[in-house]
C-alpha positions as a LaTeX table, in Angstrom:
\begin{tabular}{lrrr}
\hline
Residue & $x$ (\AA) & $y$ (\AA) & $z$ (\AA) \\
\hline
Unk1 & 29.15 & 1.41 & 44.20 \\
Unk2 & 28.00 & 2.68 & 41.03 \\
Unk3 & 27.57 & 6.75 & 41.19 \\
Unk4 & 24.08 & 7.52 & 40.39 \\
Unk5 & 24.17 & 9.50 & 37.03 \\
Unk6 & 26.34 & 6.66 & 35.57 \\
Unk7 & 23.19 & 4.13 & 36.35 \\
Unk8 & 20.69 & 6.81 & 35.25 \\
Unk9 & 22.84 & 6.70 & 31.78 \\
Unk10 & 23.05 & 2.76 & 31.79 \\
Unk11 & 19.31 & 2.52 & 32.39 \\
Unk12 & 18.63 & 5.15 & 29.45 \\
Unk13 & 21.01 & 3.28 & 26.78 \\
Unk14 & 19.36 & $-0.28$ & 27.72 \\
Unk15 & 16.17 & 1.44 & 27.61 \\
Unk16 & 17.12 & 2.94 & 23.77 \\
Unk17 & 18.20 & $-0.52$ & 23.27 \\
Unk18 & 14.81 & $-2.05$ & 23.78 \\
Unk19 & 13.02 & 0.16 & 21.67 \\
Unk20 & 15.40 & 0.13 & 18.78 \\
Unk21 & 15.06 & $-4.01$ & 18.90 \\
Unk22 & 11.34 & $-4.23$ & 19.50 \\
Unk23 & 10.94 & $-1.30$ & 16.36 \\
Unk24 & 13.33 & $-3.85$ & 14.36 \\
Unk25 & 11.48 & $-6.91$ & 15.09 \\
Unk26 & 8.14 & $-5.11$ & 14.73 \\
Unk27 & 9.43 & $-3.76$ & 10.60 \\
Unk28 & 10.98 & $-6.98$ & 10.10 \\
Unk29 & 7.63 & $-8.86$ & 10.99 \\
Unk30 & 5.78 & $-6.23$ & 8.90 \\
Unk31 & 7.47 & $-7.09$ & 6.06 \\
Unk32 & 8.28 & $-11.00$ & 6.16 \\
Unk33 & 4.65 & $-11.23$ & 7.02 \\
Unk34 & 2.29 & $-8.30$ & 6.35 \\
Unk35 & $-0.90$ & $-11.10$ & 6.25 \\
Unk36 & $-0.77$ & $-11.82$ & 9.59 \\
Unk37 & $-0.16$ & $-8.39$ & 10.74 \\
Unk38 & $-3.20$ & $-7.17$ & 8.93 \\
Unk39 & $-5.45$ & $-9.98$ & 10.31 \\
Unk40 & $-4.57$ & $-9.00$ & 13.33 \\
Unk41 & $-5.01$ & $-4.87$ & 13.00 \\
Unk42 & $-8.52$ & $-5.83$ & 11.43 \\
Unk43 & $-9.32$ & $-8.08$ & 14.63 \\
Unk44 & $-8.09$ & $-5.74$ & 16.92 \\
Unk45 & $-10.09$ & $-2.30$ & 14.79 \\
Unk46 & $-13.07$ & $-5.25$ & 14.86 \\
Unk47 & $-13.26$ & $-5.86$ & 18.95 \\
Unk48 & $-13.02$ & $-1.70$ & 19.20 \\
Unk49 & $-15.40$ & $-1.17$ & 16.78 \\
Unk50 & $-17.52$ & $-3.69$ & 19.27 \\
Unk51 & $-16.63$ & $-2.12$ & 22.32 \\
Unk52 & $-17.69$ & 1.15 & 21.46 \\
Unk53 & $-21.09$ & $-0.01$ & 20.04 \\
Unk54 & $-22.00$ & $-2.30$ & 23.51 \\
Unk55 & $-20.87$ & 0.96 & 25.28 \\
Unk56 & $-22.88$ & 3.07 & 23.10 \\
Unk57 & $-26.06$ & 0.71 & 23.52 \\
Unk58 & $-25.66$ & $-0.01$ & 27.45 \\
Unk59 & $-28.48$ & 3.17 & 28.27 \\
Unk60 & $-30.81$ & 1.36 & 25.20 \\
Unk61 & $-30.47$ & $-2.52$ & 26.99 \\
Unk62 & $-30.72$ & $-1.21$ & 30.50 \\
Unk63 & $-34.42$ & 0.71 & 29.12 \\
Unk64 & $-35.19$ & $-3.00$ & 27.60 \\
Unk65 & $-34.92$ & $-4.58$ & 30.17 \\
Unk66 & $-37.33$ & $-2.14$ & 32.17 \\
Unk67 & $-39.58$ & $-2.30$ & 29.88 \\
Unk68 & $-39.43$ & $-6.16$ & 29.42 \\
Unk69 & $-39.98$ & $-6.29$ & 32.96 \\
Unk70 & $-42.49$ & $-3.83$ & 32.78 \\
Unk71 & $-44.57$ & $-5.50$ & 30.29 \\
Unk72 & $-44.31$ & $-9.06$ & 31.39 \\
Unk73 & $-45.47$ & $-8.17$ & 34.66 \\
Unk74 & $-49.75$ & $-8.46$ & 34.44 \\
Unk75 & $-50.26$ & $-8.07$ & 30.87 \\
Unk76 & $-51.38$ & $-9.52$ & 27.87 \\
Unk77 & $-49.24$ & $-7.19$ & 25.63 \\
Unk78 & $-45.87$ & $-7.43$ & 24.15 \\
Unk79 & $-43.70$ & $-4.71$ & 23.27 \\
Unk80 & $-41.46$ & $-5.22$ & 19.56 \\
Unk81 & $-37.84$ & $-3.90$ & 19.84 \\
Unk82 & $-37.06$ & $-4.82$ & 16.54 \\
Unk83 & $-39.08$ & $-1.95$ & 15.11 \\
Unk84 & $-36.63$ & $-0.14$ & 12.66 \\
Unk85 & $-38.00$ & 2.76 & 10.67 \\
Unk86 & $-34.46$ & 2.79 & 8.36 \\
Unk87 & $-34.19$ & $-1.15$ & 8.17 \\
Unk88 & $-35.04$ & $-2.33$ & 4.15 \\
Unk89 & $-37.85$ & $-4.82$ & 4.65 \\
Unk90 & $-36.57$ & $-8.24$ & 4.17 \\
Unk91 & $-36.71$ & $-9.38$ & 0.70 \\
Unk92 & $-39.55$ & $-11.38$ & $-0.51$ \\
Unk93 & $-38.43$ & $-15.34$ & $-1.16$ \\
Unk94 & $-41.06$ & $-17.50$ & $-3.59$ \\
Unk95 & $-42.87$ & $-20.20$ & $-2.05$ \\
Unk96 & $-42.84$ & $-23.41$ & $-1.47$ \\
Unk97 & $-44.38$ & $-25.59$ & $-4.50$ \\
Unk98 & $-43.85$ & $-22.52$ & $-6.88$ \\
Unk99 & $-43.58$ & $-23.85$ & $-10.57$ \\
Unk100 & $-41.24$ & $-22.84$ & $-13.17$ \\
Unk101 & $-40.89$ & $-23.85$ & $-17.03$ \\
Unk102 & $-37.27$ & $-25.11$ & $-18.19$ \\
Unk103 & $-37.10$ & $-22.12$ & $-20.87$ \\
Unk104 & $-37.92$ & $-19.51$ & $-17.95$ \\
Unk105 & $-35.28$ & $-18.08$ & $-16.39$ \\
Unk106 & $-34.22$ & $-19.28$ & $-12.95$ \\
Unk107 & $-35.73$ & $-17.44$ & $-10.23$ \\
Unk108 & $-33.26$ & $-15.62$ & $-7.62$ \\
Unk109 & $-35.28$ & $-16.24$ & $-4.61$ \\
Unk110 & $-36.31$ & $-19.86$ & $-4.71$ \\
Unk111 & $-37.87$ & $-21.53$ & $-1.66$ \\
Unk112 & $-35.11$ & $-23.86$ & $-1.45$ \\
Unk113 & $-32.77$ & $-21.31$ & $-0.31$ \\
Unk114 & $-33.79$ & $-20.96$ & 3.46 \\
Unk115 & $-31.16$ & $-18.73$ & 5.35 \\
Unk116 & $-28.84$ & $-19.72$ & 8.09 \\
Unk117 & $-26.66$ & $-22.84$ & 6.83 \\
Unk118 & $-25.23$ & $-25.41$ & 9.37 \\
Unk119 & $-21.27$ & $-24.97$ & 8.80 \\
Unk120 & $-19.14$ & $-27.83$ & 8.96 \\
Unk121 & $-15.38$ & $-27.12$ & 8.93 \\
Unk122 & $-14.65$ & $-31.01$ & 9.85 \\
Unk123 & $-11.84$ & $-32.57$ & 7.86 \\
Unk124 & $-12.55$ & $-34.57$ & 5.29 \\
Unk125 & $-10.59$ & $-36.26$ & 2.04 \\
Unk126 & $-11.27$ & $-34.90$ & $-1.89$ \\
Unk127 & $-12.03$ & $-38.60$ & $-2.64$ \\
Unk128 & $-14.67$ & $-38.67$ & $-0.24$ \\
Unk129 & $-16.57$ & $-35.16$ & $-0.80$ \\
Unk130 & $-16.42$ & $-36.32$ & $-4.54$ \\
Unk131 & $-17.59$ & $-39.23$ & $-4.00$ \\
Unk132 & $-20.66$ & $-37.98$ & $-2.08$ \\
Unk133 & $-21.36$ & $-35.11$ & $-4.28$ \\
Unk134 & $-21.41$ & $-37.04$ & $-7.70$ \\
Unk135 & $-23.31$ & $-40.16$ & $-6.01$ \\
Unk136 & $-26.26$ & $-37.27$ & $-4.86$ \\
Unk137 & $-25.36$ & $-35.12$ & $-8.10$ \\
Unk138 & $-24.95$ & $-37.17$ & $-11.45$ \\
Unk139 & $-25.23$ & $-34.29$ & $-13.60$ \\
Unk140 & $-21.79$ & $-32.65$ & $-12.08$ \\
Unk141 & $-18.97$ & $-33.28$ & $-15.05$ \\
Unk142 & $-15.54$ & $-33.73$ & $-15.40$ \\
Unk143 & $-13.88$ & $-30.45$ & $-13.86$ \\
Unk144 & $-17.04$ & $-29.82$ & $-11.66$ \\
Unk145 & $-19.08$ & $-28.02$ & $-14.46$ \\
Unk146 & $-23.15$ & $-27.66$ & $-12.99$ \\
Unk147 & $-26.11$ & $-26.75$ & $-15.07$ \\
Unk148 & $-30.02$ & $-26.32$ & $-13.83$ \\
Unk149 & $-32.36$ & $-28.78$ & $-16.29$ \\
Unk150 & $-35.52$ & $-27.40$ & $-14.74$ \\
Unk151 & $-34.53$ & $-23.92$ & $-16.05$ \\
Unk152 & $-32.09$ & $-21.37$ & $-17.28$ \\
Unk153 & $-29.26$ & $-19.92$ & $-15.02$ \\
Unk154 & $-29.42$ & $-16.20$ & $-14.83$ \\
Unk155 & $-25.60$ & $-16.09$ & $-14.41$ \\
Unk156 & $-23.06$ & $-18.75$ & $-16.04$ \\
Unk157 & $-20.70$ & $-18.56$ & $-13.03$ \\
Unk158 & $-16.74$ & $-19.15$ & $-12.80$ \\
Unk159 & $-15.45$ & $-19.77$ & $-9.34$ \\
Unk160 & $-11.94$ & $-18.92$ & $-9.18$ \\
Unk161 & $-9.93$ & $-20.12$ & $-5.78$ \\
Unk162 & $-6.26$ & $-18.87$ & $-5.12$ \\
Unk163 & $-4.33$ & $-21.89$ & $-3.89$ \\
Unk164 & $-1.50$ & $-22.87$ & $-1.85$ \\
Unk165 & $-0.78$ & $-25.79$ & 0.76 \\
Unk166 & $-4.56$ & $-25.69$ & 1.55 \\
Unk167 & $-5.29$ & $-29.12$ & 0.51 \\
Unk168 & $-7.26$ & $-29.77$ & 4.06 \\
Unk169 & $-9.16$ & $-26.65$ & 2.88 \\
Unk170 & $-10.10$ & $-27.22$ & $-0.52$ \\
Unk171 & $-12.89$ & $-30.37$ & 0.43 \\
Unk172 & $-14.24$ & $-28.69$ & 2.82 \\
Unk173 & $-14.84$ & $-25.32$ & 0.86 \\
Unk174 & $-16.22$ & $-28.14$ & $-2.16$ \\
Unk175 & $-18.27$ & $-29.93$ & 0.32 \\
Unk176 & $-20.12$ & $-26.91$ & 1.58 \\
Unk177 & $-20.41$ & $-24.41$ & $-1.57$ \\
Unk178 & $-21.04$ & $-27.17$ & $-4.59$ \\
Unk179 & $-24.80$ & $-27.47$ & $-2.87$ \\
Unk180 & $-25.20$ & $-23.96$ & $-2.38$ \\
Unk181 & $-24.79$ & $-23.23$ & $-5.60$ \\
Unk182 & $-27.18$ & $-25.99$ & $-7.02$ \\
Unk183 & $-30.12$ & $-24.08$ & $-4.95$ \\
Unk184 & $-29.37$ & $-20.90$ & $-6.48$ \\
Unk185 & $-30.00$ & $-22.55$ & $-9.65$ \\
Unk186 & $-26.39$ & $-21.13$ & $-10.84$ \\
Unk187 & $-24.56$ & $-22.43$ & $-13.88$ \\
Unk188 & $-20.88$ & $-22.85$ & $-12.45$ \\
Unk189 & $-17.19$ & $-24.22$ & $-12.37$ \\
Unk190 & $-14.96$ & $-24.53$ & $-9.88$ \\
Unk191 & $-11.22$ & $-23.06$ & $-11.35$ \\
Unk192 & $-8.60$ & $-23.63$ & $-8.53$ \\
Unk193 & $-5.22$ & $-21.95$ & $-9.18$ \\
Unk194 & $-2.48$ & $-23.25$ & $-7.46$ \\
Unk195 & 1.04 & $-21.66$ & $-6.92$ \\
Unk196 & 3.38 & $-24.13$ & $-7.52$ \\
Unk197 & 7.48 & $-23.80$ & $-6.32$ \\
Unk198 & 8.93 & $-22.05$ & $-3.87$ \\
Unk199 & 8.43 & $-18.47$ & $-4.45$ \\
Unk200 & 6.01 & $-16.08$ & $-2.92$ \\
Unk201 & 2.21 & $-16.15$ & $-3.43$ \\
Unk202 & 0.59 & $-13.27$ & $-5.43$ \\
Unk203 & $-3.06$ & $-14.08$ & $-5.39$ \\
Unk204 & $-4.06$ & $-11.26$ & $-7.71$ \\
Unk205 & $-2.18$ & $-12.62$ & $-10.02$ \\
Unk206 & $-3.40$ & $-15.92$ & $-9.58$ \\
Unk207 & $-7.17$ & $-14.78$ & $-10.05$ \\
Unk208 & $-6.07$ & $-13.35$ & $-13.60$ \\
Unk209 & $-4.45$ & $-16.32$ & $-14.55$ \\
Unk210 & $-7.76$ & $-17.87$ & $-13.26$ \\
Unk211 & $-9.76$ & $-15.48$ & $-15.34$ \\
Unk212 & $-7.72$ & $-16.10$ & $-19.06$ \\
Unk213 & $-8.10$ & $-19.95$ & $-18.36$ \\
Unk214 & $-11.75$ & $-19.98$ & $-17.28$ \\
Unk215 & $-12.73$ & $-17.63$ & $-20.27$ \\
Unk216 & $-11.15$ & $-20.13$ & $-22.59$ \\
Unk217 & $-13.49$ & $-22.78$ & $-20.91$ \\
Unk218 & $-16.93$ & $-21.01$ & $-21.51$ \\
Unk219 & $-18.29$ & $-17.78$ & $-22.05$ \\
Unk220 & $-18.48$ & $-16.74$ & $-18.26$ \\
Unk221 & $-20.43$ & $-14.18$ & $-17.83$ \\
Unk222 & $-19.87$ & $-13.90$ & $-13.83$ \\
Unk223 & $-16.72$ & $-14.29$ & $-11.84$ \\
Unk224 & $-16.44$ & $-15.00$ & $-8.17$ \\
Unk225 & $-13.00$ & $-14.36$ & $-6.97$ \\
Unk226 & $-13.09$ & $-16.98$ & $-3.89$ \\
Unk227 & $-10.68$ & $-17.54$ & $-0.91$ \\
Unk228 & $-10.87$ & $-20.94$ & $-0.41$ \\
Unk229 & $-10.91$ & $-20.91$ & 3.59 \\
Unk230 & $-14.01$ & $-18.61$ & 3.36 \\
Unk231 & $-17.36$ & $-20.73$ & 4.29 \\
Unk232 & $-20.77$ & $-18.54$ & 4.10 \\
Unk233 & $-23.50$ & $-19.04$ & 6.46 \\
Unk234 & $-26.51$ & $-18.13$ & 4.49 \\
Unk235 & $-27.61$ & $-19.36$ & 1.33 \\
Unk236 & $-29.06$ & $-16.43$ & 0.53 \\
Unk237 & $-26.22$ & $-14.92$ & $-0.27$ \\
Unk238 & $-26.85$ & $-14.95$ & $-3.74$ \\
Unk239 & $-23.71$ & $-15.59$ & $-5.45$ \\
Unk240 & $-24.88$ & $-14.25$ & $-8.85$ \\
Unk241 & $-23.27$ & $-10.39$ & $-10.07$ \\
Unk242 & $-25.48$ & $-7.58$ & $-10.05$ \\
Unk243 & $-24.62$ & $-4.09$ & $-12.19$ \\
Unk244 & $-22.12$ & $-2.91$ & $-9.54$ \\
Unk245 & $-19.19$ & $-5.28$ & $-8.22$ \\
Unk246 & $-20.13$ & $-7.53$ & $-5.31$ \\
Unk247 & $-18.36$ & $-8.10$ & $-2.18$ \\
Unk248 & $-20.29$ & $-11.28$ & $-0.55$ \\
Unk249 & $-17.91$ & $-12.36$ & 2.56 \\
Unk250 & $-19.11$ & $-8.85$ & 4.62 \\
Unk251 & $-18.84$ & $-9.98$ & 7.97 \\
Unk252 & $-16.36$ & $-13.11$ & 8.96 \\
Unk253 & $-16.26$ & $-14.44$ & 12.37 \\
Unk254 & $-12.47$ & $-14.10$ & 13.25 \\
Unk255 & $-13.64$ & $-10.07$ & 13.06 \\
Unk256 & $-16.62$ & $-10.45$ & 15.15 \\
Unk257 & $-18.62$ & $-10.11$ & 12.86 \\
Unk258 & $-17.55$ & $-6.16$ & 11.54 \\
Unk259 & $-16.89$ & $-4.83$ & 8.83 \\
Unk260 & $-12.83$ & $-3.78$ & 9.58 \\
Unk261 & $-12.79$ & $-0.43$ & 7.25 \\
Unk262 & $-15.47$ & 0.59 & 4.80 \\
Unk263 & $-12.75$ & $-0.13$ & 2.20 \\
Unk264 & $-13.02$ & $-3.48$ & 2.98 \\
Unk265 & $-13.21$ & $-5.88$ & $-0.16$ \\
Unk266 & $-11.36$ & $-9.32$ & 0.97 \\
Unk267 & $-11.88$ & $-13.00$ & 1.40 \\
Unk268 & $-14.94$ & $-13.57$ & $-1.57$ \\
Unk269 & $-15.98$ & $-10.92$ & $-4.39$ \\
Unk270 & $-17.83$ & $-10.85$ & $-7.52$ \\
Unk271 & $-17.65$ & $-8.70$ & $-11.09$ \\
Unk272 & $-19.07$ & $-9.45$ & $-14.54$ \\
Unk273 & $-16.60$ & $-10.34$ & $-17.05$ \\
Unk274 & $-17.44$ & $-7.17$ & $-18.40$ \\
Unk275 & $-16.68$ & $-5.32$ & $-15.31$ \\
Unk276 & $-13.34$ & $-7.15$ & $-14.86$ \\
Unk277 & $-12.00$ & $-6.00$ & $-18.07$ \\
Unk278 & $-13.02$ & $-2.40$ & $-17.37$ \\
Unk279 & $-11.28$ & $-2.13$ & $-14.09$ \\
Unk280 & $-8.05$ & $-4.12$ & $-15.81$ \\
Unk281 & $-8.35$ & $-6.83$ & $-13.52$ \\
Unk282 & $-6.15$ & $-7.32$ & $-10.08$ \\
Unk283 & $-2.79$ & $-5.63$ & $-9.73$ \\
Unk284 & $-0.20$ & $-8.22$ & $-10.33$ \\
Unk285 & 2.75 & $-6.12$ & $-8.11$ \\
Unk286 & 1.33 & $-7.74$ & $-5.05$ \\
Unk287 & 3.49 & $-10.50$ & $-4.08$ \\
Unk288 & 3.67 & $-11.77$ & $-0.33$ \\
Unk289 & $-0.32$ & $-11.58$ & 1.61 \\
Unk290 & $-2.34$ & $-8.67$ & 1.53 \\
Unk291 & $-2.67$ & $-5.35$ & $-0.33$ \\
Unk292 & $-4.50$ & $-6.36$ & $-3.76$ \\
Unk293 & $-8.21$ & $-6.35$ & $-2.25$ \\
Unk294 & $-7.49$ & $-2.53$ & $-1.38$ \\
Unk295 & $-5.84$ & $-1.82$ & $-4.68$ \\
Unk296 & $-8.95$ & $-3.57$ & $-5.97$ \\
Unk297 & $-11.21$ & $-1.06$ & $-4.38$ \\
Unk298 & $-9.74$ & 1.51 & $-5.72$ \\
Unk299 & $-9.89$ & 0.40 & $-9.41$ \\
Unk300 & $-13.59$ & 0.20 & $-8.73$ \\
Unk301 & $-14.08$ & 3.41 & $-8.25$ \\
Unk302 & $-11.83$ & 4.80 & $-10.31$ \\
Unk303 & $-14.23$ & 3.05 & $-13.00$ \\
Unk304 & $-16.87$ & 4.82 & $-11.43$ \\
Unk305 & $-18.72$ & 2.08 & $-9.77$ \\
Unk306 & $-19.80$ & 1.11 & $-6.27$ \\
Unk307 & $-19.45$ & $-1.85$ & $-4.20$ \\
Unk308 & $-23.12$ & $-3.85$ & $-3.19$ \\
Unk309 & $-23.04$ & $-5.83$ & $-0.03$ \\
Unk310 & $-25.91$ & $-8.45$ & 0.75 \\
Unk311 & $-28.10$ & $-7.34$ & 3.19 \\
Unk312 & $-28.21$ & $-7.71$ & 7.39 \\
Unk313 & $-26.85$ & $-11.02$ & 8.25 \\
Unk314 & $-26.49$ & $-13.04$ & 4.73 \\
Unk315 & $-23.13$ & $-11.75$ & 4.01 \\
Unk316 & $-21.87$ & $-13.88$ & 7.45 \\
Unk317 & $-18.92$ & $-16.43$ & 6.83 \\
Unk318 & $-16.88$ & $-18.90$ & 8.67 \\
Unk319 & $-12.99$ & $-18.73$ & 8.47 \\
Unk320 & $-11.35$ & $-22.16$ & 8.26 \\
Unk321 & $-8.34$ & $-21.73$ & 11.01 \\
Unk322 & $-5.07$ & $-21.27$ & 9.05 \\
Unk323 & $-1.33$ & $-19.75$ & 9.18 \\
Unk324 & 0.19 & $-17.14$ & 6.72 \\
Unk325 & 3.85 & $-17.79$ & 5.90 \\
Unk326 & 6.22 & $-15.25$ & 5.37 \\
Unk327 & 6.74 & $-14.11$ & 1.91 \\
Unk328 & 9.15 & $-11.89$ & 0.55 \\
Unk329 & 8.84 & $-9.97$ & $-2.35$ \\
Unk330 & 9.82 & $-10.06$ & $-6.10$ \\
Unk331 & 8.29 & $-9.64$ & $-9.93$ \\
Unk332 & 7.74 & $-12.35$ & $-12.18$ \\
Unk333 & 6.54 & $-14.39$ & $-14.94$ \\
Unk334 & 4.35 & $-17.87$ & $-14.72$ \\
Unk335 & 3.55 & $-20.68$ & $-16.23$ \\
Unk336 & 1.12 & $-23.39$ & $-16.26$ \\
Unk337 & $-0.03$ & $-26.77$ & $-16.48$ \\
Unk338 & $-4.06$ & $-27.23$ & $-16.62$ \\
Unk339 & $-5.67$ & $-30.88$ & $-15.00$ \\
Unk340 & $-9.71$ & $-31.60$ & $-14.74$ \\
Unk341 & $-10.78$ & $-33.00$ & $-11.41$ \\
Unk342 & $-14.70$ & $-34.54$ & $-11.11$ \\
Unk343 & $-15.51$ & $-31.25$ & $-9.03$ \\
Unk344 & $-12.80$ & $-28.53$ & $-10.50$ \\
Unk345 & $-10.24$ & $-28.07$ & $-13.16$ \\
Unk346 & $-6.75$ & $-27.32$ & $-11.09$ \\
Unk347 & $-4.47$ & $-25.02$ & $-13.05$ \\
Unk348 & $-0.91$ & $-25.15$ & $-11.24$ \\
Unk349 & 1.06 & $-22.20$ & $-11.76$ \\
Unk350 & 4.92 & $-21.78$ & $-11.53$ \\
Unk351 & 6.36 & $-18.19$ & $-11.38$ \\
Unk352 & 9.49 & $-16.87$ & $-12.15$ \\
Unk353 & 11.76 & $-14.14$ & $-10.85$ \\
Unk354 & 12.11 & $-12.71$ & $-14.22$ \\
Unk355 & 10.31 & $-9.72$ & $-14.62$ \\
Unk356 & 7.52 & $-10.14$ & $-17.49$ \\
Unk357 & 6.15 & $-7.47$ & $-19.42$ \\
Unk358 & 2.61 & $-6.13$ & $-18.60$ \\
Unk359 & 1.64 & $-7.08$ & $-21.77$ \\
Unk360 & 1.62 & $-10.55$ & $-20.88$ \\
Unk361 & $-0.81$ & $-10.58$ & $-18.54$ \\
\hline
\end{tabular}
């Protein structure tokens, strides 16, 4: 029989054994595949954030329910819990029948944009959603460029979608968003950068290849830097820029809904042209998922500008189920060869392991 302080030693060096291989695995998955590991920290921060708040607003349902009961009980009077004395009032949307002159400028808040959007994340082919779009929409041309006749577009509008494997994805994102955009009486184009080869993705630097391409297109005046499994559920979500950067997709559903940090600028953002340039763009160091939206933030404010979030529930979006693969990480070079499709123009990017100088970008 083994004597007791020789198992209490076996049982501690198994024990140091455990740790050291669940720390390992835990670094290793960190680092092969930080996107999926910062989905789910956000979730997890997201369902806390929730738990605290149903916890903190259990005394304020029990009283509502009193007084519900209360109320309902013999009387002719209702009693309004939605009274807010720090709620904005809702903003006020033009009415149906409301006329407009072609060389007046497009209204923001046109009757056709109603609120809550029916999301449908159902499969569907490129030919088909085309198909439908340009059979409803004639005036859609080659590399899905979109113009208002019945006035003029506040914002002339690039839509710029990082791409990889996502070709389930990318009808589905068309499908929902191309009418969206024709309410808000937008001038846009759809610019979807894919990553071609092997090596990692770096989205940021995808959106600035996105940018010099689009700019050499049209004189953009608005960029919306788009994830292309993000879906929003209310179309008045205006998806025009304002004077301070925009970040639209505020609360997403695999977060329940929260904001995950106040930091927060991921998944679908906007900036003027003129506001890109100031901030220099994204990093392009990020290669592998995650970390550029932060660095992002931070370049906003070290230009001295704040981030503006839609209001209440019209920054709400849908998140298209998906996997993040595991990238390592590298600096490199790219280049490109540029195709028009009837509802985007698809820039396919190669990169390169050889490390290009910041000039060229």
């Amino acid at each position: 029989m083994m004597p007791t302080h020789m198992r209490i030693r076996r049982r501690s060096f198994l024990g140091l054994l455990f740790l050291f291989s669940l720390s390992t695995s835990a670094l290793y998955f960190i680092y092969s595949a930080p996107g999926i590991v910062n989905e789910y920290v956000f979730m997890v921060q997201a369902r806390g954030i929730q738990i605290r708040e149903n916890v903190k607003n259990i005394g304020a349902q029990v009283l509502e329910q009193v007084v519900r009961g209360t109320y309902s009980n013999g009387t002719d009077y209702s009693y309004d819990f939605n009274i807010s004395g720090s709620e904005a009032p809702p903003p006020t949307y033009l009415p149906e029948g409301f006329s407009y002159l072609p060389s007046q400028l497009c209204p923001e808040r046109l009757p056709s944009m109603t609120g809550r959007l029916n999301v449908n994340m159902s499969e569907v082919s490129l030919e088909d959603v085309e198909w439908s779009l340009l059979e409803m929409q004639p005036g859609i041309t080659m590399g899905g460029y979109w113009k208002p006749q019945d006035c003029l577009p506040r914002w002339k509008v690039a839509i710029l979608v990082p791409f990889r494997n996502r070709h389930e994805h990318l009808p589905i994102l068309l499908r929902h968003l191309v009418p969206v955009l024709q309410k808000q009486r937008l001038q846009f184009a759809f610019y979807v950068i894919e990553q071609g080869g092997t090596e990692p993705f770096n989205r940021a630097m995808l959106f600035n290849v996105g940018y010099k391409e689009a700019m050499k297109d049209l004189d953009w005046d608005c960029l919306i830097f788009h994830d292309v499994d993000h879906l929003m559920e209310n179309d008045r979500n205006y998806y025009g820029c304002t004077n301070m950067p925009r970040h639209f997709a505020v609360q997403l559903d695999k977060y329940s809904y929260m904001l995950p940090y106040n930091e927060f600028f991921g998944g679908v953002s906007g900036l003027t042209v003129k506001q890109f340039k100031k901030i220099n763009g994204f990093p392009n160091a990020f290669w592998g998922w995650g970390g550029e939206d932060d660095d992002l933030w931070n370049r906003v404010h070290y230009a001295n500008y704040t981030v503006s979030r839609p209001q209440g529930q019209q920054g709400r979006y849908k998140s298209i189920p998906h996997h993040h693969r595991g990238e390592v990480q590298f600096l490199g070079r790219y280049s490109l060869l540029l195709s028009r499709r009837p509802l985007y123009t698809n820039i396919t990017v190669t990169l390169s392991r050889k490390l290009a100088p910041i000039a060229d970008y």
